[in-house]
mmCIF file of C-alpha atoms and ligand atoms in Angstrom:
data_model
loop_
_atom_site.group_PDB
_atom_site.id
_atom_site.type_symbol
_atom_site.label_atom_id
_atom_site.label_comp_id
_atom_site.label_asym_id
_atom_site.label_seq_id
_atom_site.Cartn_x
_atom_site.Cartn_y
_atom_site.Cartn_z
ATOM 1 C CA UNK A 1 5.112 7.419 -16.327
ATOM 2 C CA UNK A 2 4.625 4.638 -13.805
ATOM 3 C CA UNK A 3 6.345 2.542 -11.631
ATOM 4 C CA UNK A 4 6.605 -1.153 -11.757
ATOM 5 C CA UNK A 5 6.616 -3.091 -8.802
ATOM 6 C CA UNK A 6 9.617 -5.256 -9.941
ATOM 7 C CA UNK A 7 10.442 -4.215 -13.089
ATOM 8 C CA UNK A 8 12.816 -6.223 -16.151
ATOM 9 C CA UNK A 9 16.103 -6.122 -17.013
ATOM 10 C CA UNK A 10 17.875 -4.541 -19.677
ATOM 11 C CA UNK A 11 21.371 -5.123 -19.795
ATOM 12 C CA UNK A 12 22.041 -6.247 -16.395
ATOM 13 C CA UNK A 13 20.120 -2.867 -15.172
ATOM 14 C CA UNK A 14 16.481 -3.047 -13.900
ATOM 15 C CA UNK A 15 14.231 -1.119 -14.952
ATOM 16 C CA UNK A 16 11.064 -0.466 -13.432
ATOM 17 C CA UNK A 17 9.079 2.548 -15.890
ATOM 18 C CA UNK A 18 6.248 2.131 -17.944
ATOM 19 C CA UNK A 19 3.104 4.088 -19.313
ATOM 20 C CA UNK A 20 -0.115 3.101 -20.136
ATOM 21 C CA UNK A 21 -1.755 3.460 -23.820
ATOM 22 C CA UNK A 22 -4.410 5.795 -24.313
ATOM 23 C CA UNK A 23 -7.784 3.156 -23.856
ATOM 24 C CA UNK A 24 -10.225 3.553 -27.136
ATOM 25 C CA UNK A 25 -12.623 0.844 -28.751
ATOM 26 C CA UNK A 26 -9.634 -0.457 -30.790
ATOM 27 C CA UNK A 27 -7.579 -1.100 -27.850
ATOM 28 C CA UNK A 28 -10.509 -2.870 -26.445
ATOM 29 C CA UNK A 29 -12.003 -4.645 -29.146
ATOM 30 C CA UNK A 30 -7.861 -6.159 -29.708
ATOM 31 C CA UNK A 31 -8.414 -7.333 -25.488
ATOM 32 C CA UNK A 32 -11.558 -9.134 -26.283
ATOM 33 C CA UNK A 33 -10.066 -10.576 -29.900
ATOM 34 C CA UNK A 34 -6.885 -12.371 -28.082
ATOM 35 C CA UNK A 35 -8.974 -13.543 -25.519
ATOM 36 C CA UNK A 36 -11.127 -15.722 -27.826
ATOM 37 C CA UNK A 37 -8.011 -16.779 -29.737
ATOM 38 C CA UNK A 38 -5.362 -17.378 -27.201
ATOM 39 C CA UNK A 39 -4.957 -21.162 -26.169
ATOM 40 C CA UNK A 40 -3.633 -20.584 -22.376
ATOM 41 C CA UNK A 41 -4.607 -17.622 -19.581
ATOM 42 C CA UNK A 42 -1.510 -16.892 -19.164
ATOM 43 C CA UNK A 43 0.017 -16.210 -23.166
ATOM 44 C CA UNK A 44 -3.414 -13.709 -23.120
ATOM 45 C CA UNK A 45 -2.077 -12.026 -20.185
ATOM 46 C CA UNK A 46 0.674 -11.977 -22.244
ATOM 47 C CA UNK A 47 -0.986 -10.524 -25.330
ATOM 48 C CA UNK A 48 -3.225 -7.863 -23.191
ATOM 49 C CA UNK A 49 -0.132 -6.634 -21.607
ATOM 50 C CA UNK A 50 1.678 -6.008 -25.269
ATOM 51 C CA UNK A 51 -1.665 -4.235 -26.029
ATOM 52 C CA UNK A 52 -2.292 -1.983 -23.393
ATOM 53 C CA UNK A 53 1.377 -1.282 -22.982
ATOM 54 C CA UNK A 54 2.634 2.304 -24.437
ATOM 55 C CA UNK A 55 6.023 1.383 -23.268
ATOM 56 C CA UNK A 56 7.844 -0.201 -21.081
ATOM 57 C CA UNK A 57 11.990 0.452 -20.093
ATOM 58 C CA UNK A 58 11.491 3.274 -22.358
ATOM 59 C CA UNK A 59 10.089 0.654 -25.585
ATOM 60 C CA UNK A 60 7.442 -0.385 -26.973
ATOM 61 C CA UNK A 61 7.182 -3.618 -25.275
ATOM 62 C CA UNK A 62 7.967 -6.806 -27.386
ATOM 63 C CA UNK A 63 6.139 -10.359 -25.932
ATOM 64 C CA UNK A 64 9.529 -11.182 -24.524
ATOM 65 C CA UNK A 65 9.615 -7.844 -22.236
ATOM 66 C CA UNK A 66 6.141 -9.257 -21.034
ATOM 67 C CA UNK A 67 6.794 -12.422 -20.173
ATOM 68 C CA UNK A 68 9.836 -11.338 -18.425
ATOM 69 C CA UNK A 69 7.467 -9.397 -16.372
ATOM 70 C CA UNK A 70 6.929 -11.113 -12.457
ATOM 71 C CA UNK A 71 3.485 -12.269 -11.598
ATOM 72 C CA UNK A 72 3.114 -8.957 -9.466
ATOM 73 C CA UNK A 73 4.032 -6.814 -12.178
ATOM 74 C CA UNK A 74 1.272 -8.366 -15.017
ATOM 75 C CA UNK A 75 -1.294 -8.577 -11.939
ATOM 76 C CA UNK A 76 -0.391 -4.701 -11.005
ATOM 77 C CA UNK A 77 -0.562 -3.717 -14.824
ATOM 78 C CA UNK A 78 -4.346 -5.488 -15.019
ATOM 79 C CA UNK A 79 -5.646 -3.513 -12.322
ATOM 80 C CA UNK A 80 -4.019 -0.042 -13.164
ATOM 81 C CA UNK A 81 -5.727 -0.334 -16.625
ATOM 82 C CA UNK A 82 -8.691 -1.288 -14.609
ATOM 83 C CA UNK A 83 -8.037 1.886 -12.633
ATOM 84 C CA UNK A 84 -6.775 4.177 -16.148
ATOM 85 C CA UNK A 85 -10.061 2.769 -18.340
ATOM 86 C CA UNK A 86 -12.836 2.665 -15.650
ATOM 87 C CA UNK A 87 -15.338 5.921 -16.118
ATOM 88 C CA UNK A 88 -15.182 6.080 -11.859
ATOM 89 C CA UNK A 89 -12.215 4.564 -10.653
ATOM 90 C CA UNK A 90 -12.613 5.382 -6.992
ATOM 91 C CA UNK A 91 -16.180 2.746 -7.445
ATOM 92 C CA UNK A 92 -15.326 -0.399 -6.134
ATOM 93 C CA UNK A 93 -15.087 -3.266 -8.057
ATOM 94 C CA UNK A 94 -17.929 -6.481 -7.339
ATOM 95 C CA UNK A 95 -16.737 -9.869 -7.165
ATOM 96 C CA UNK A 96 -19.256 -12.549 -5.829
ATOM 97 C CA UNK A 97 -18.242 -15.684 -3.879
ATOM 98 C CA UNK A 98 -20.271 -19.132 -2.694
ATOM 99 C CA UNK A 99 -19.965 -18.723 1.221
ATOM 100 C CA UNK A 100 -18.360 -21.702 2.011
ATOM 101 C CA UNK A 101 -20.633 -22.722 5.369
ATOM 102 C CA UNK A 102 -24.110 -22.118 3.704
ATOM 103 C CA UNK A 103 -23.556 -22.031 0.354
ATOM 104 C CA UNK A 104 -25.093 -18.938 -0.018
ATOM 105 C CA UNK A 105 -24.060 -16.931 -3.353
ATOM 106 C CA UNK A 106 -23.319 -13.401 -1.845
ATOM 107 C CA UNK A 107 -21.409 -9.722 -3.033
ATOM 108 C CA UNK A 108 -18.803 -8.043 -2.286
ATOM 109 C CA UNK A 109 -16.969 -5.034 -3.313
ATOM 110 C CA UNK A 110 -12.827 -4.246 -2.836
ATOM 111 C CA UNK A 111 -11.142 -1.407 -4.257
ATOM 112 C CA UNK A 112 -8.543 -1.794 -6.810
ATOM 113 C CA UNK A 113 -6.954 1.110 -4.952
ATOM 114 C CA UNK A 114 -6.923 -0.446 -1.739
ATOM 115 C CA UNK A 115 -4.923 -3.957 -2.657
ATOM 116 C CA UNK A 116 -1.740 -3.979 -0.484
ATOM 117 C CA UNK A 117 1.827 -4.420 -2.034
ATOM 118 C CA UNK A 118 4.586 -5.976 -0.685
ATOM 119 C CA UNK A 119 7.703 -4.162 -2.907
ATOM 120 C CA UNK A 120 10.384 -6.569 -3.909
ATOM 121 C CA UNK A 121 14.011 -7.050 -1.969
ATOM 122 C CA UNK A 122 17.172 -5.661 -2.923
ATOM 123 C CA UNK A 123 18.320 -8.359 -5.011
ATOM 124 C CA UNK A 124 15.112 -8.442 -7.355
ATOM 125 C CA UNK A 125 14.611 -10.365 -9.973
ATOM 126 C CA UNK A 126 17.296 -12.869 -8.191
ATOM 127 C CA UNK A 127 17.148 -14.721 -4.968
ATOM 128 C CA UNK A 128 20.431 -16.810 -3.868
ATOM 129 C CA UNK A 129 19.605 -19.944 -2.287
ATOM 130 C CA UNK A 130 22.053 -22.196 0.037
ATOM 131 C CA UNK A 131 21.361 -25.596 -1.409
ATOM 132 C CA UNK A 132 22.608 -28.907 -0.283
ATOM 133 C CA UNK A 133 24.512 -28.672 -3.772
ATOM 134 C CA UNK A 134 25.992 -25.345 -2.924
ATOM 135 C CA UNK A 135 25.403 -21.661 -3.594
ATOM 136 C CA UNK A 136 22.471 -21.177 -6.495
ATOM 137 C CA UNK A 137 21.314 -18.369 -8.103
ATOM 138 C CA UNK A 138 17.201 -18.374 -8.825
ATOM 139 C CA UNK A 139 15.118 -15.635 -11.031
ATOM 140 C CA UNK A 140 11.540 -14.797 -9.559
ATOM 141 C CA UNK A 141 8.275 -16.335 -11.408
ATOM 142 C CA UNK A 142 7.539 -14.256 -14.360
ATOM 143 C CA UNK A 143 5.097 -14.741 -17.350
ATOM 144 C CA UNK A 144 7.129 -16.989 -19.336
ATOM 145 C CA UNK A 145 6.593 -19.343 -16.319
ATOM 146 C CA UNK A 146 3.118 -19.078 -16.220
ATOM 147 C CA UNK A 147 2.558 -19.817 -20.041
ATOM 148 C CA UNK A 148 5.388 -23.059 -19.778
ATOM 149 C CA UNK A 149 3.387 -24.545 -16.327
ATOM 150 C CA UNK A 150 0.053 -24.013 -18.362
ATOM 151 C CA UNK A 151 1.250 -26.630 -21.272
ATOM 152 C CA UNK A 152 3.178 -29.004 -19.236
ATOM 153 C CA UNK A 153 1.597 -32.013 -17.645
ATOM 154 C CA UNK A 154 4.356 -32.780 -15.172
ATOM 155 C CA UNK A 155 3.220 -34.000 -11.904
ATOM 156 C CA UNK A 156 5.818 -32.711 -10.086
ATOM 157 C CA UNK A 157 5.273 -28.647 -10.153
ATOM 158 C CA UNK A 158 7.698 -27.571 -7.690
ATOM 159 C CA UNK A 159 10.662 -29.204 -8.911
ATOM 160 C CA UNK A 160 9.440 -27.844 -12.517
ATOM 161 C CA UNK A 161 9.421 -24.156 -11.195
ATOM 162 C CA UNK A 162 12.970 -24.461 -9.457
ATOM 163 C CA UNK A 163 14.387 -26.062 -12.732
ATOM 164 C CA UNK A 164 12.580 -23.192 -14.757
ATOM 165 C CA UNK A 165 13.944 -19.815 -12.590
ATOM 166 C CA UNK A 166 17.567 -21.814 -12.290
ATOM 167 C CA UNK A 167 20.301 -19.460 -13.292
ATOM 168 C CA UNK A 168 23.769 -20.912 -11.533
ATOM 169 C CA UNK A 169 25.296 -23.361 -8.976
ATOM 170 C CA UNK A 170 28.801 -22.424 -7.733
ATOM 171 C CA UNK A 171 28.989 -19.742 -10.575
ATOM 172 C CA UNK A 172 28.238 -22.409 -13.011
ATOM 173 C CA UNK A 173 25.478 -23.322 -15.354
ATOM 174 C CA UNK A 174 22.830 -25.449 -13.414
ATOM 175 C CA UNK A 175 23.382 -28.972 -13.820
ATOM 176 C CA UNK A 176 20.519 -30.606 -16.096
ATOM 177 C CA UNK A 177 17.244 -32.232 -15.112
ATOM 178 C CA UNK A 178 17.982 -35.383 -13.201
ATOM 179 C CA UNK A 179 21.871 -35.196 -13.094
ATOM 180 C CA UNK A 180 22.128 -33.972 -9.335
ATOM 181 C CA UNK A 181 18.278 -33.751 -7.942
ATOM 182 C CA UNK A 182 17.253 -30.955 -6.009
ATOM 183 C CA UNK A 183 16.117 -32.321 -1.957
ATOM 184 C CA UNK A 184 12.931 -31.430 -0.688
ATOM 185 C CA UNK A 185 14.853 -29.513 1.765
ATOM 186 C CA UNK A 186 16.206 -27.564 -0.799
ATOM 187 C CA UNK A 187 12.488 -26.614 -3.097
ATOM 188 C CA UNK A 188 11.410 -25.301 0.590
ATOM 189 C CA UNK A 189 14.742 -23.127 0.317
ATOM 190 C CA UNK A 190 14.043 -22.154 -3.170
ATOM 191 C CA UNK A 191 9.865 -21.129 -2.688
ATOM 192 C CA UNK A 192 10.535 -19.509 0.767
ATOM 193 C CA UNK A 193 13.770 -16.876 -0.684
ATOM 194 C CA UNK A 194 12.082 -16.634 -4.059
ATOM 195 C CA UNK A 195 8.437 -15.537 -2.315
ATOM 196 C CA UNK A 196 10.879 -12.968 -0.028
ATOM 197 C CA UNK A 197 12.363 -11.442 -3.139
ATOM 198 C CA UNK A 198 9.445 -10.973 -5.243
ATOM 199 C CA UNK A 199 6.830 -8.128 -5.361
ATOM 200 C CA UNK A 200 3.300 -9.635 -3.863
ATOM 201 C CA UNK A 201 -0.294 -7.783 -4.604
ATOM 202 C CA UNK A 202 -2.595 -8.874 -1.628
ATOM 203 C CA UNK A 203 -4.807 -10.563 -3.494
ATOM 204 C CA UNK A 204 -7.020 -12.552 -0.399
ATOM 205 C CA UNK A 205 -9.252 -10.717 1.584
ATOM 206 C CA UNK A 206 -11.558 -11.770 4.750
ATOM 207 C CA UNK A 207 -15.454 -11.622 4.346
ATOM 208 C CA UNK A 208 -18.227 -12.234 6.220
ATOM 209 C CA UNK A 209 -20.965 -13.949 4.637
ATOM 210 C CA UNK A 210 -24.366 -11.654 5.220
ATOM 211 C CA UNK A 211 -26.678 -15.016 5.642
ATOM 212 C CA UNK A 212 -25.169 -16.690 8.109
ATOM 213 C CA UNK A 213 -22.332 -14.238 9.326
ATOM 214 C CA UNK A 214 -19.067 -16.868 9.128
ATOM 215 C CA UNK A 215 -15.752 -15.568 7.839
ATOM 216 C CA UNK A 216 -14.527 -16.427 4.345
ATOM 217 C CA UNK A 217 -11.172 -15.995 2.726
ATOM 218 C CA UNK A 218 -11.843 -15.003 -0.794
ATOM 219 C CA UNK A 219 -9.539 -13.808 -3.720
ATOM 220 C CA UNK A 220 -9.564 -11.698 -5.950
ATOM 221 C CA UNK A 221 -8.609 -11.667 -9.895
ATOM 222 C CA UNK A 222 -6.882 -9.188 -11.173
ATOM 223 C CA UNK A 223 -7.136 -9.680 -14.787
ATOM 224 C CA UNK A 224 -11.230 -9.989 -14.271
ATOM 225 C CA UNK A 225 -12.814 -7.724 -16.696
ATOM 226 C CA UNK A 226 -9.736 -7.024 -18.575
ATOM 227 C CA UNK A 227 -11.643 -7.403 -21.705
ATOM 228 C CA UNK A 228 -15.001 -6.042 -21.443
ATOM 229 C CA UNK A 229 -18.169 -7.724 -23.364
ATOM 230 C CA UNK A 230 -17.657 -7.169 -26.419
ATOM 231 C CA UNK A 231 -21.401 -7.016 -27.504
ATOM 232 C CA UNK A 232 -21.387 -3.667 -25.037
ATOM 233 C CA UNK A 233 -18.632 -1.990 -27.691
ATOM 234 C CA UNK A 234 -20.779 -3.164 -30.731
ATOM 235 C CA UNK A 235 -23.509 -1.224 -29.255
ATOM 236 C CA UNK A 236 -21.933 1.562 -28.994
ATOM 237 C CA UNK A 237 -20.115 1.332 -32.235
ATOM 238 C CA UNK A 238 -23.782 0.740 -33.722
ATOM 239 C CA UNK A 239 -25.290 3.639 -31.981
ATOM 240 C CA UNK A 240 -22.497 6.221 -33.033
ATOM 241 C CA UNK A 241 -22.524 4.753 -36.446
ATOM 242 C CA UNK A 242 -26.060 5.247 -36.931
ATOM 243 C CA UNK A 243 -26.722 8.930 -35.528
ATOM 244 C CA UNK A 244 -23.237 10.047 -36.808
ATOM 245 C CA UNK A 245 -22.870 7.822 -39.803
ATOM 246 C CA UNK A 246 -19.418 7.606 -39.006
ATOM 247 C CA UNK A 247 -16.914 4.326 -40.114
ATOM 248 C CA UNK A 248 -15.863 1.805 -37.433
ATOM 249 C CA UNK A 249 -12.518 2.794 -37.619
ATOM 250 C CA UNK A 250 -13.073 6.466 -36.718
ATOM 251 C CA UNK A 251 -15.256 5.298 -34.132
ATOM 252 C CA UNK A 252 -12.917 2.828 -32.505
ATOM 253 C CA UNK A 253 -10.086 5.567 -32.358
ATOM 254 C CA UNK A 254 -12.205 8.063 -30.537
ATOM 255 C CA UNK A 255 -10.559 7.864 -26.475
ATOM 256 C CA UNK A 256 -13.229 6.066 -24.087
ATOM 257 C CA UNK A 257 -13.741 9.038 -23.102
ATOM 258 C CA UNK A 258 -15.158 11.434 -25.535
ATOM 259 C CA UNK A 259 -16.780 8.178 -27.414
ATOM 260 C CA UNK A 260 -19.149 7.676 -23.709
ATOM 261 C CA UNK A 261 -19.777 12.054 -24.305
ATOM 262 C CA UNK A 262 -21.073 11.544 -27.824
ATOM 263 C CA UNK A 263 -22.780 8.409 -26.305
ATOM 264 C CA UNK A 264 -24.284 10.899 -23.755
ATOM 265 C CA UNK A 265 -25.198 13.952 -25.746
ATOM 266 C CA UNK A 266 -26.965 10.809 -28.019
ATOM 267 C CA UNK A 267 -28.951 9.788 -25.136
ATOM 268 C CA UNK A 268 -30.099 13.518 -23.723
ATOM 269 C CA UNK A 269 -30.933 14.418 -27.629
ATOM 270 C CA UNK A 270 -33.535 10.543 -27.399
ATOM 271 C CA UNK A 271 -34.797 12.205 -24.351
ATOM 272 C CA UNK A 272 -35.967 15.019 -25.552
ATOM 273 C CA UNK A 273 -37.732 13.708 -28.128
ATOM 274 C CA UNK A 274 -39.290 11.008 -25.344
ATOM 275 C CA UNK A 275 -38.050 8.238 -27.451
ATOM 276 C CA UNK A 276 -36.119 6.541 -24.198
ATOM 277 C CA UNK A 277 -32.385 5.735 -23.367
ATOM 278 C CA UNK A 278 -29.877 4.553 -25.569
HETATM 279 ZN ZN1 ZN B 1 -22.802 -18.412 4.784
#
């Protein structure tokens, strides 16, 4: 079982446990499926996170759960599946960035372990807000968010978000869009208590570029590599198939695990006969 960051809630309690499914080709292959059909980034976050989600608040998670999920928590689940699929998780991961001075294409290599957190406050998922309307209530930025800012063509984004996570005024229902406007005064309000409520992975990290030494802040994507290439699970599926003659499906059950052993035992069997790698 594992703890979320923030967490959802269920009933008016939060609830913060979840655990992991057990990673095999299927699981994969269904990662690398919804990310050719899904129309936004965020609704495949969405998907992945139903997929690679044994449970969540005791469930099996439901797209709903997911998208009630804050930003930190889908980030954090992408890079503990990262961290639960990856043959050695204590390898860094490599990202590459343009150096910003020279231009020069260079490497480097954080560790999914290492990414700071910043837990949320008390009141998670809520943040009350003094506006120059009176007292409002606001939810933290979750997935549903994310997928609604991804189809709308609004100019105006903050305004959009503090209409979105609106819960009350005074107790009350929040007035509608346009009735009594929200001051720039009061959107600073809103972002600065929302970003001191939520959960925050530190995704920006300092470089140096190796060619001409200058700093460079850099970030990172969590959900990079989420779904791996698919042609690299075809080959595999092809290579157990033939030596074992057994069907996709039993092949895409097998855990990652003992599929890369068979994969192994495959190879050192080709080397023996001097016939080369796999
Ligand atoms: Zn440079």
């Amino acid at each position: 079982m594992m703890v979320l960051p923030g967490g959802i809630l269920r009933a008016g309690q939060r609830h913060q446990d979840c655990r992991l499914a057990a990673p095999n080709g299927r699981v994969a292959l269904a990662l690398t499926d919804s990310l050719v059909a899904t129309s936004s980034h965020p609704l495949w976050v969405s998907q992945t996170l139903v997929v690679i989600l044994d449970e969540l608040a005791g469930e099996a998670p439901c797209p709903a759960d997911v998208e009630a999920l804050c930003v930190a928590d889908r980030q954090w689940l992408a890079i503990q599946w990262h961290l639960h699929t990856a043959e050695q998780p204590e390898r860094p991961a490599w990202f590459s960035a343009d150096c910003q001075a020279c231009t020069a294409r260079y490497d480097f290599s954080p560790r999914w372990q290492d990414v700071p957190l910043k837990p949320a406050a008390e009141s998670y998922p809520y943040a009350d807000v003094k506006l120059s309307l009176g007292q409002a209530r606001f939810r933290v930025p979750n997935g549903l968010l994310q997928q609604q800012l991804a189809q709308t063509d609004r100019q105006d984004t903050r305004r959009c978000i503090a209409e979105a996570l609106w819960v009350s005024l005074d107790g009350q229902p929040p007035p509608v869009h346009g009735d009594r406007d929200l001051s720039e005064a009061d959107l600073d309000a809103i972002e600065s208590e929302l970003e001191a409520v939520s959960p925050e992975l530190g995704l920006t990290l300092a470089t140096r570029c190796p060619e001409c030494g200058s700093e460079q802040v850099v970030t990172i994507d969590p959900y990079s590599g989420l779904a791996s290439p698919p042609h690299d699970l075809l080959a595999d599926i092809h290579c157990l198939a033939s030596h074992y003659h057994w069907s996709e499906d039993a092949i895409l059950d097998l855990p990652d695990s003992r599929r890369r052993h068979y994969l192994k035992l495959i190879d050192r069997d080709l080397g023996q006969h001097g016939q080369g790698g796999h």
